[in-house]
């Protein structure tokens, strides 16, 4: 199944993945009634039940000594808050190893006196059984020194919104520049997927993204000689991913 992109409902597709076969999960789930592709959730309860089932399947397929990186924003526009989603994963047995702050220092200003400009997103770093873990922190300093203000590899990652312009992506495909592969995108930089993969996996490991969108995690995996499994419900986005990975 490795190095495949599968169209379908993630819960159904994940049932076909073997127990303890995945080395790392890096994903960002849909929010509740935020965008058009999230309109399948008719209630808070339905969304939470869905997230709970995803957490259960994720725990099953992930190897005992591996990591799960869950990206989720926590601002006024999201009906469901990050902590509610995190708690459902912890209920299924995951341990919160660390909370990484993606510092989006150049976020679009909020021009109102009723709200602060949201400049961060969470990346919850979870594991199954925390023992004898090793993080390859040095590679992050070698590859992404601009992410850190000091030589300490910390849990605040400074990455500009809409950065990584040479590998932009989008939930709506725009014209692709054949000379450099530029895509329009929603702001999720490749580095946000690439850094966790480099820090916790080795070449040949299998990385899963069950909400692949337009393929950032899969792109980062392939670029760093990791195997990948991508699941995406939208036929349109699957086509985008396949084109992007070609």
PDB file of C-alpha atoms in Angstrom:
ATOM      1  CA  UNK A   1       0.000   0.000   0.000  1.00  0.00           C
ATOM      2  CA  UNK A   2       2.976   2.350   0.428  1.00  0.00           C
ATOM      3  CA  UNK A   3       3.521   5.297  -1.949  1.00  0.00           C
ATOM      4  CA  UNK A   4      -0.161   5.399  -2.811  1.00  0.00           C
ATOM      5  CA  UNK A   5      -2.882   8.035  -2.819  1.00  0.00           C
ATOM      6  CA  UNK A   6      -6.295   6.577  -2.097  1.00  0.00           C
ATOM      7  CA  UNK A   7      -9.550   8.377  -2.742  1.00  0.00           C
ATOM      8  CA  UNK A   8     -12.195   7.664  -0.159  1.00  0.00           C
ATOM      9  CA  UNK A   9     -13.455   8.179   3.352  1.00  0.00           C
ATOM     10  CA  UNK A  10     -10.472   8.008   5.689  1.00  0.00           C
ATOM     11  CA  UNK A  11     -12.207   5.789   8.241  1.00  0.00           C
ATOM     12  CA  UNK A  12     -13.055   3.190   5.633  1.00  0.00           C
ATOM     13  CA  UNK A  13      -9.625   3.293   3.993  1.00  0.00           C
ATOM     14  CA  UNK A  14      -7.731   3.115   7.283  1.00  0.00           C
ATOM     15  CA  UNK A  15      -9.469  -0.174   8.090  1.00  0.00           C
ATOM     16  CA  UNK A  16      -7.357  -1.690   5.315  1.00  0.00           C
ATOM     17  CA  UNK A  17      -4.064  -0.569   6.893  1.00  0.00           C
ATOM     18  CA  UNK A  18      -2.313  -3.176   9.034  1.00  0.00           C
ATOM     19  CA  UNK A  19      -1.923  -2.768  12.780  1.00  0.00           C
ATOM     20  CA  UNK A  20       1.309  -1.053  13.860  1.00  0.00           C
ATOM     21  CA  UNK A  21       2.508  -0.528  10.276  1.00  0.00           C
ATOM     22  CA  UNK A  22       2.893   3.268  10.149  1.00  0.00           C
ATOM     23  CA  UNK A  23       6.061   5.049  11.290  1.00  0.00           C
ATOM     24  CA  UNK A  24       4.665   8.581  11.495  1.00  0.00           C
ATOM     25  CA  UNK A  25       1.389  10.462  10.973  1.00  0.00           C
ATOM     26  CA  UNK A  26       1.395  14.130   9.974  1.00  0.00           C
ATOM     27  CA  UNK A  27      -2.012  15.605   9.272  1.00  0.00           C
ATOM     28  CA  UNK A  28      -4.393  18.524   9.660  1.00  0.00           C
ATOM     29  CA  UNK A  29      -8.045  17.458   9.949  1.00  0.00           C
ATOM     30  CA  UNK A  30     -10.985  19.442   8.599  1.00  0.00           C
ATOM     31  CA  UNK A  31     -12.612  21.951  10.893  1.00  0.00           C
ATOM     32  CA  UNK A  32     -16.292  22.059  11.725  1.00  0.00           C
ATOM     33  CA  UNK A  33     -18.351  24.071   9.208  1.00  0.00           C
ATOM     34  CA  UNK A  34     -15.386  26.257   8.293  1.00  0.00           C
ATOM     35  CA  UNK A  35     -15.102  25.614   4.556  1.00  0.00           C
ATOM     36  CA  UNK A  36     -17.332  24.102   1.892  1.00  0.00           C
ATOM     37  CA  UNK A  37     -15.622  20.697   2.030  1.00  0.00           C
ATOM     38  CA  UNK A  38     -16.410  20.463   5.761  1.00  0.00           C
ATOM     39  CA  UNK A  39     -20.152  20.817   5.320  1.00  0.00           C
ATOM     40  CA  UNK A  40     -20.734  17.072   5.814  1.00  0.00           C
ATOM     41  CA  UNK A  41     -20.730  17.613   9.569  1.00  0.00           C
ATOM     42  CA  UNK A  42     -24.220  18.624  10.631  1.00  0.00           C
ATOM     43  CA  UNK A  43     -23.610  18.959  14.346  1.00  0.00           C
ATOM     44  CA  UNK A  44     -20.937  19.298  16.988  1.00  0.00           C
ATOM     45  CA  UNK A  45     -21.669  15.756  18.163  1.00  0.00           C
ATOM     46  CA  UNK A  46     -21.263  14.312  14.675  1.00  0.00           C
ATOM     47  CA  UNK A  47     -17.917  16.016  14.238  1.00  0.00           C
ATOM     48  CA  UNK A  48     -16.608  14.887  17.635  1.00  0.00           C
ATOM     49  CA  UNK A  49     -17.730  11.306  16.977  1.00  0.00           C
ATOM     50  CA  UNK A  50     -15.858  11.397  13.668  1.00  0.00           C
ATOM     51  CA  UNK A  51     -12.665  12.700  15.301  1.00  0.00           C
ATOM     52  CA  UNK A  52     -12.925  10.016  18.002  1.00  0.00           C
ATOM     53  CA  UNK A  53     -13.086   7.260  15.380  1.00  0.00           C
ATOM     54  CA  UNK A  54     -10.103   8.764  13.523  1.00  0.00           C
ATOM     55  CA  UNK A  55      -8.129   8.818  16.778  1.00  0.00           C
ATOM     56  CA  UNK A  56      -8.949   5.165  17.454  1.00  0.00           C
ATOM     57  CA  UNK A  57      -7.845   4.044  13.977  1.00  0.00           C
ATOM     58  CA  UNK A  58      -4.712   6.182  14.176  1.00  0.00           C
ATOM     59  CA  UNK A  59      -3.683   4.554  17.435  1.00  0.00           C
ATOM     60  CA  UNK A  60      -4.180   1.114  15.898  1.00  0.00           C
ATOM     61  CA  UNK A  61      -2.114   1.649  12.727  1.00  0.00           C
ATOM     62  CA  UNK A  62       0.774   3.566  14.311  1.00  0.00           C
ATOM     63  CA  UNK A  63       3.815   1.652  15.525  1.00  0.00           C
ATOM     64  CA  UNK A  64       4.385   1.645  19.276  1.00  0.00           C
ATOM     65  CA  UNK A  65       7.547   3.786  19.102  1.00  0.00           C
ATOM     66  CA  UNK A  66       6.256   6.325  16.581  1.00  0.00           C
ATOM     67  CA  UNK A  67       4.816   9.841  16.533  1.00  0.00           C
ATOM     68  CA  UNK A  68       1.595  11.559  15.486  1.00  0.00           C
ATOM     69  CA  UNK A  69       1.710  15.273  14.564  1.00  0.00           C
ATOM     70  CA  UNK A  70      -1.712  16.940  14.585  1.00  0.00           C
ATOM     71  CA  UNK A  71      -2.009  20.482  13.232  1.00  0.00           C
ATOM     72  CA  UNK A  72      -5.025  22.501  14.324  1.00  0.00           C
ATOM     73  CA  UNK A  73      -5.776  26.215  14.605  1.00  0.00           C
ATOM     74  CA  UNK A  74      -7.462  27.685  17.655  1.00  0.00           C
ATOM     75  CA  UNK A  75      -8.990  31.017  16.731  1.00  0.00           C
ATOM     76  CA  UNK A  76     -12.384  32.650  16.744  1.00  0.00           C
ATOM     77  CA  UNK A  77     -13.344  31.357  13.297  1.00  0.00           C
ATOM     78  CA  UNK A  78     -13.233  27.685  14.363  1.00  0.00           C
ATOM     79  CA  UNK A  79     -16.339  26.297  16.042  1.00  0.00           C
ATOM     80  CA  UNK A  80     -14.343  23.361  17.428  1.00  0.00           C
ATOM     81  CA  UNK A  81     -11.306  24.311  19.495  1.00  0.00           C
ATOM     82  CA  UNK A  82      -7.940  22.593  19.376  1.00  0.00           C
ATOM     83  CA  UNK A  83      -8.131  21.258  22.925  1.00  0.00           C
ATOM     84  CA  UNK A  84     -11.409  19.478  22.235  1.00  0.00           C
ATOM     85  CA  UNK A  85      -9.849  17.654  19.298  1.00  0.00           C
ATOM     86  CA  UNK A  86      -6.654  16.857  21.217  1.00  0.00           C
ATOM     87  CA  UNK A  87      -8.616  15.405  24.125  1.00  0.00           C
ATOM     88  CA  UNK A  88     -10.283  12.829  21.860  1.00  0.00           C
ATOM     89  CA  UNK A  89      -6.847  11.527  20.825  1.00  0.00           C
ATOM     90  CA  UNK A  90      -5.691  11.373  24.433  1.00  0.00           C
ATOM     91  CA  UNK A  91      -8.828   9.424  25.340  1.00  0.00           C
ATOM     92  CA  UNK A  92      -7.836   6.749  22.815  1.00  0.00           C
ATOM     93  CA  UNK A  93      -4.451   6.223  24.471  1.00  0.00           C
ATOM     94  CA  UNK A  94      -2.113   8.771  22.923  1.00  0.00           C
ATOM     95  CA  UNK A  95       0.319  10.694  25.134  1.00  0.00           C
ATOM     96  CA  UNK A  96       0.953  14.381  24.486  1.00  0.00           C
ATOM     97  CA  UNK A  97       4.729  14.468  24.076  1.00  0.00           C
ATOM     98  CA  UNK A  98       4.972  18.194  23.299  1.00  0.00           C
ATOM     99  CA  UNK A  99       2.980  21.107  21.920  1.00  0.00           C
ATOM    100  CA  UNK A 100       4.665  22.868  19.024  1.00  0.00           C
ATOM    101  CA  UNK A 101       3.614  26.413  18.265  1.00  0.00           C
ATOM    102  CA  UNK A 102       3.672  27.345  14.596  1.00  0.00           C
ATOM    103  CA  UNK A 103       4.359  31.088  14.845  1.00  0.00           C
ATOM    104  CA  UNK A 104       2.777  32.637  11.746  1.00  0.00           C
ATOM    105  CA  UNK A 105       4.271  36.054  12.355  1.00  0.00           C
ATOM    106  CA  UNK A 106       3.055  37.552   9.072  1.00  0.00           C
ATOM    107  CA  UNK A 107      -0.620  36.591   9.377  1.00  0.00           C
ATOM    108  CA  UNK A 108      -3.186  38.868   7.799  1.00  0.00           C
ATOM    109  CA  UNK A 109      -4.023  41.611  10.335  1.00  0.00           C
ATOM    110  CA  UNK A 110      -7.464  41.604  11.924  1.00  0.00           C
ATOM    111  CA  UNK A 111      -8.812  45.121  11.576  1.00  0.00           C
ATOM    112  CA  UNK A 112     -11.235  45.130  14.471  1.00  0.00           C
ATOM    113  CA  UNK A 113     -11.090  46.093  18.132  1.00  0.00           C
ATOM    114  CA  UNK A 114     -12.947  42.896  19.075  1.00  0.00           C
ATOM    115  CA  UNK A 115     -10.290  40.347  18.157  1.00  0.00           C
ATOM    116  CA  UNK A 116      -6.518  39.893  18.261  1.00  0.00           C
ATOM    117  CA  UNK A 117      -4.716  38.905  15.076  1.00  0.00           C
ATOM    118  CA  UNK A 118      -4.233  35.092  15.156  1.00  0.00           C
ATOM    119  CA  UNK A 119      -0.504  34.448  14.723  1.00  0.00           C
ATOM    120  CA  UNK A 120      -0.117  30.814  15.718  1.00  0.00           C
ATOM    121  CA  UNK A 121      -1.382  27.295  15.181  1.00  0.00           C
ATOM    122  CA  UNK A 122      -0.834  24.214  17.297  1.00  0.00           C
ATOM    123  CA  UNK A 123       1.045  21.107  16.208  1.00  0.00           C
ATOM    124  CA  UNK A 124       0.298  18.509  18.873  1.00  0.00           C
ATOM    125  CA  UNK A 125       3.161  16.018  19.023  1.00  0.00           C
ATOM    126  CA  UNK A 126       1.741  12.745  20.334  1.00  0.00           C
ATOM    127  CA  UNK A 127       3.075   9.229  20.822  1.00  0.00           C
ATOM    128  CA  UNK A 128       1.700   5.859  21.920  1.00  0.00           C
ATOM    129  CA  UNK A 129       4.157   4.562  24.504  1.00  0.00           C
ATOM    130  CA  UNK A 130       6.755   7.198  25.505  1.00  0.00           C
ATOM    131  CA  UNK A 131      10.043   5.401  26.186  1.00  0.00           C
ATOM    132  CA  UNK A 132      13.488   5.409  24.600  1.00  0.00           C
ATOM    133  CA  UNK A 133      12.574   8.124  22.133  1.00  0.00           C
ATOM    134  CA  UNK A 134      15.115   9.984  20.049  1.00  0.00           C
ATOM    135  CA  UNK A 135      14.537  13.241  18.155  1.00  0.00           C
ATOM    136  CA  UNK A 136      16.892  14.189  15.357  1.00  0.00           C
ATOM    137  CA  UNK A 137      16.974  17.846  16.359  1.00  0.00           C
ATOM    138  CA  UNK A 138      20.252  18.660  14.648  1.00  0.00           C
ATOM    139  CA  UNK A 139      18.811  18.123  11.192  1.00  0.00           C
ATOM    140  CA  UNK A 140      16.244  20.844  11.842  1.00  0.00           C
ATOM    141  CA  UNK A 141      18.984  23.356  12.568  1.00  0.00           C
ATOM    142  CA  UNK A 142      20.869  22.257   9.466  1.00  0.00           C
ATOM    143  CA  UNK A 143      17.856  22.422   7.176  1.00  0.00           C
ATOM    144  CA  UNK A 144      15.728  25.169   8.740  1.00  0.00           C
ATOM    145  CA  UNK A 145      17.914  27.462  10.880  1.00  0.00           C
ATOM    146  CA  UNK A 146      15.590  30.400  10.173  1.00  0.00           C
ATOM    147  CA  UNK A 147      12.835  28.652  12.167  1.00  0.00           C
ATOM    148  CA  UNK A 148      14.641  29.278  15.458  1.00  0.00           C
ATOM    149  CA  UNK A 149      15.842  32.510  17.065  1.00  0.00           C
ATOM    150  CA  UNK A 150      18.656  30.720  18.925  1.00  0.00           C
ATOM    151  CA  UNK A 151      20.663  27.534  18.480  1.00  0.00           C
ATOM    152  CA  UNK A 152      18.205  25.768  20.741  1.00  0.00           C
ATOM    153  CA  UNK A 153      15.762  23.558  18.853  1.00  0.00           C
ATOM    154  CA  UNK A 154      12.626  24.641  20.617  1.00  0.00           C
ATOM    155  CA  UNK A 155       8.904  24.065  20.298  1.00  0.00           C
ATOM    156  CA  UNK A 156       8.181  27.441  18.696  1.00  0.00           C
ATOM    157  CA  UNK A 157       8.628  27.210  14.927  1.00  0.00           C
ATOM    158  CA  UNK A 158       8.768  30.555  13.170  1.00  0.00           C
ATOM    159  CA  UNK A 159       7.474  29.967   9.648  1.00  0.00           C
ATOM    160  CA  UNK A 160       5.790  32.643   7.583  1.00  0.00           C
ATOM    161  CA  UNK A 161       2.260  32.056   6.407  1.00  0.00           C
ATOM    162  CA  UNK A 162       2.256  31.471   2.627  1.00  0.00           C
ATOM    163  CA  UNK A 163       5.984  30.647   2.621  1.00  0.00           C
ATOM    164  CA  UNK A 164       7.752  27.881   0.654  1.00  0.00           C
ATOM    165  CA  UNK A 165       6.688  29.591  -2.554  1.00  0.00           C
ATOM    166  CA  UNK A 166       8.518  27.119  -4.757  1.00  0.00           C
ATOM    167  CA  UNK A 167       6.129  24.403  -3.601  1.00  0.00           C
ATOM    168  CA  UNK A 168       2.830  26.165  -3.023  1.00  0.00           C
ATOM    169  CA  UNK A 169      -0.373  24.184  -2.908  1.00  0.00           C
ATOM    170  CA  UNK A 170      -4.079  24.865  -2.956  1.00  0.00           C
ATOM    171  CA  UNK A 171      -7.442  23.388  -2.187  1.00  0.00           C
ATOM    172  CA  UNK A 172      -8.332  24.900  -5.550  1.00  0.00           C
ATOM    173  CA  UNK A 173      -5.784  24.224  -8.229  1.00  0.00           C
ATOM    174  CA  UNK A 174      -4.424  27.234 -10.041  1.00  0.00           C
ATOM    175  CA  UNK A 175      -2.256  27.305 -13.111  1.00  0.00           C
ATOM    176  CA  UNK A 176       0.961  25.414 -12.603  1.00  0.00           C
ATOM    177  CA  UNK A 177       4.154  27.099 -13.716  1.00  0.00           C
ATOM    178  CA  UNK A 178       6.016  24.362 -15.569  1.00  0.00           C
ATOM    179  CA  UNK A 179       9.352  26.060 -14.946  1.00  0.00           C
ATOM    180  CA  UNK A 180       9.273  25.900 -11.152  1.00  0.00           C
ATOM    181  CA  UNK A 181       6.145  24.048 -10.062  1.00  0.00           C
ATOM    182  CA  UNK A 182       4.485  26.971  -8.272  1.00  0.00           C
ATOM    183  CA  UNK A 183       1.009  26.420  -6.853  1.00  0.00           C
ATOM    184  CA  UNK A 184      -1.442  28.723  -5.104  1.00  0.00           C
ATOM    185  CA  UNK A 185      -2.206  27.493  -1.576  1.00  0.00           C
ATOM    186  CA  UNK A 186      -4.011  28.079   1.701  1.00  0.00           C
ATOM    187  CA  UNK A 187      -0.890  28.996   3.677  1.00  0.00           C
ATOM    188  CA  UNK A 188       0.346  25.629   4.982  1.00  0.00           C
ATOM    189  CA  UNK A 189       4.126  25.588   4.334  1.00  0.00           C
ATOM    190  CA  UNK A 190       5.928  22.406   3.335  1.00  0.00           C
ATOM    191  CA  UNK A 191       8.334  22.939   6.240  1.00  0.00           C
ATOM    192  CA  UNK A 192       5.514  22.408   8.725  1.00  0.00           C
ATOM    193  CA  UNK A 193       5.182  18.845   7.423  1.00  0.00           C
ATOM    194  CA  UNK A 194       8.830  18.332   6.554  1.00  0.00           C
ATOM    195  CA  UNK A 195      10.300  19.207   9.959  1.00  0.00           C
ATOM    196  CA  UNK A 196       8.338  16.544  11.917  1.00  0.00           C
ATOM    197  CA  UNK A 197       9.160  13.925   9.285  1.00  0.00           C
ATOM    198  CA  UNK A 198      12.894  14.668   9.388  1.00  0.00           C
ATOM    199  CA  UNK A 199      12.942  14.849  13.183  1.00  0.00           C
ATOM    200  CA  UNK A 200      11.248  11.507  13.880  1.00  0.00           C
ATOM    201  CA  UNK A 201      11.695   9.192  10.878  1.00  0.00           C
ATOM    202  CA  UNK A 202      14.427   7.733   8.717  1.00  0.00           C
ATOM    203  CA  UNK A 203      14.610   7.043   4.989  1.00  0.00           C
ATOM    204  CA  UNK A 204      12.254   4.255   3.961  1.00  0.00           C
ATOM    205  CA  UNK A 205       9.810   4.799   6.835  1.00  0.00           C
ATOM    206  CA  UNK A 206       6.097   5.095   6.058  1.00  0.00           C
ATOM    207  CA  UNK A 207       4.309   8.412   6.681  1.00  0.00           C
ATOM    208  CA  UNK A 208       0.512   8.610   6.693  1.00  0.00           C
ATOM    209  CA  UNK A 209      -1.736  11.597   6.072  1.00  0.00           C
ATOM    210  CA  UNK A 210      -5.404  10.628   6.217  1.00  0.00           C
ATOM    211  CA  UNK A 211      -6.525  14.173   5.302  1.00  0.00           C
ATOM    212  CA  UNK A 212      -4.130  14.737   2.429  1.00  0.00           C
ATOM    213  CA  UNK A 213      -5.787  17.811   0.912  1.00  0.00           C
ATOM    214  CA  UNK A 214      -3.481  18.773  -1.904  1.00  0.00           C
ATOM    215  CA  UNK A 215      -0.583  16.668  -0.688  1.00  0.00           C
ATOM    216  CA  UNK A 216       1.838  18.693   1.442  1.00  0.00           C
ATOM    217  CA  UNK A 217       2.743  15.804   3.752  1.00  0.00           C
ATOM    218  CA  UNK A 218       3.108  13.409   0.829  1.00  0.00           C
ATOM    219  CA  UNK A 219       5.262  15.894  -1.071  1.00  0.00           C
ATOM    220  CA  UNK A 220       7.517  16.371   1.972  1.00  0.00           C
ATOM    221  CA  UNK A 221       7.785  12.599   2.438  1.00  0.00           C
ATOM    222  CA  UNK A 222       8.723  11.889  -1.140  1.00  0.00           C
ATOM    223  CA  UNK A 223      11.250  14.730  -1.217  1.00  0.00           C
ATOM    224  CA  UNK A 224      13.030  13.196   1.777  1.00  0.00           C
ATOM    225  CA  UNK A 225      12.977   9.557   0.618  1.00  0.00           C
ATOM    226  CA  UNK A 226      10.188   8.457   2.936  1.00  0.00           C
ATOM    227  CA  UNK A 227       7.359   6.233   1.794  1.00  0.00           C
ATOM    228  CA  UNK A 228       3.856   7.634   2.116  1.00  0.00           C
ATOM    229  CA  UNK A 229       0.188   6.748   2.226  1.00  0.00           C
ATOM    230  CA  UNK A 230      -2.256   9.504   1.421  1.00  0.00           C
ATOM    231  CA  UNK A 231      -6.027   9.402   1.874  1.00  0.00           C
ATOM    232  CA  UNK A 232      -8.258  12.093   0.409  1.00  0.00           C
ATOM    233  CA  UNK A 233     -12.030  12.076  -0.043  1.00  0.00           C
ATOM    234  CA  UNK A 234     -12.119  14.569  -2.930  1.00  0.00           C
ATOM    235  CA  UNK A 235     -11.500  13.257  -6.437  1.00  0.00           C
ATOM    236  CA  UNK A 236     -10.420  16.741  -7.519  1.00  0.00           C
ATOM    237  CA  UNK A 237      -7.772  16.973  -4.820  1.00  0.00           C
ATOM    238  CA  UNK A 238      -6.487  13.466  -5.555  1.00  0.00           C
ATOM    239  CA  UNK A 239      -5.814  14.600  -9.109  1.00  0.00           C
ATOM    240  CA  UNK A 240      -3.958  17.634  -7.786  1.00  0.00           C
ATOM    241  CA  UNK A 241      -1.813  15.443  -5.523  1.00  0.00           C
ATOM    242  CA  UNK A 242      -0.939  13.006  -8.300  1.00  0.00           C
ATOM    243  CA  UNK A 243       0.009  15.858 -10.605  1.00  0.00           C
ATOM    244  CA  UNK A 244       2.085  17.475  -7.897  1.00  0.00           C
ATOM    245  CA  UNK A 245       4.012  14.299  -7.055  1.00  0.00           C
ATOM    246  CA  UNK A 246       4.790  13.472 -10.676  1.00  0.00           C
TER     247      UNK A 246
END
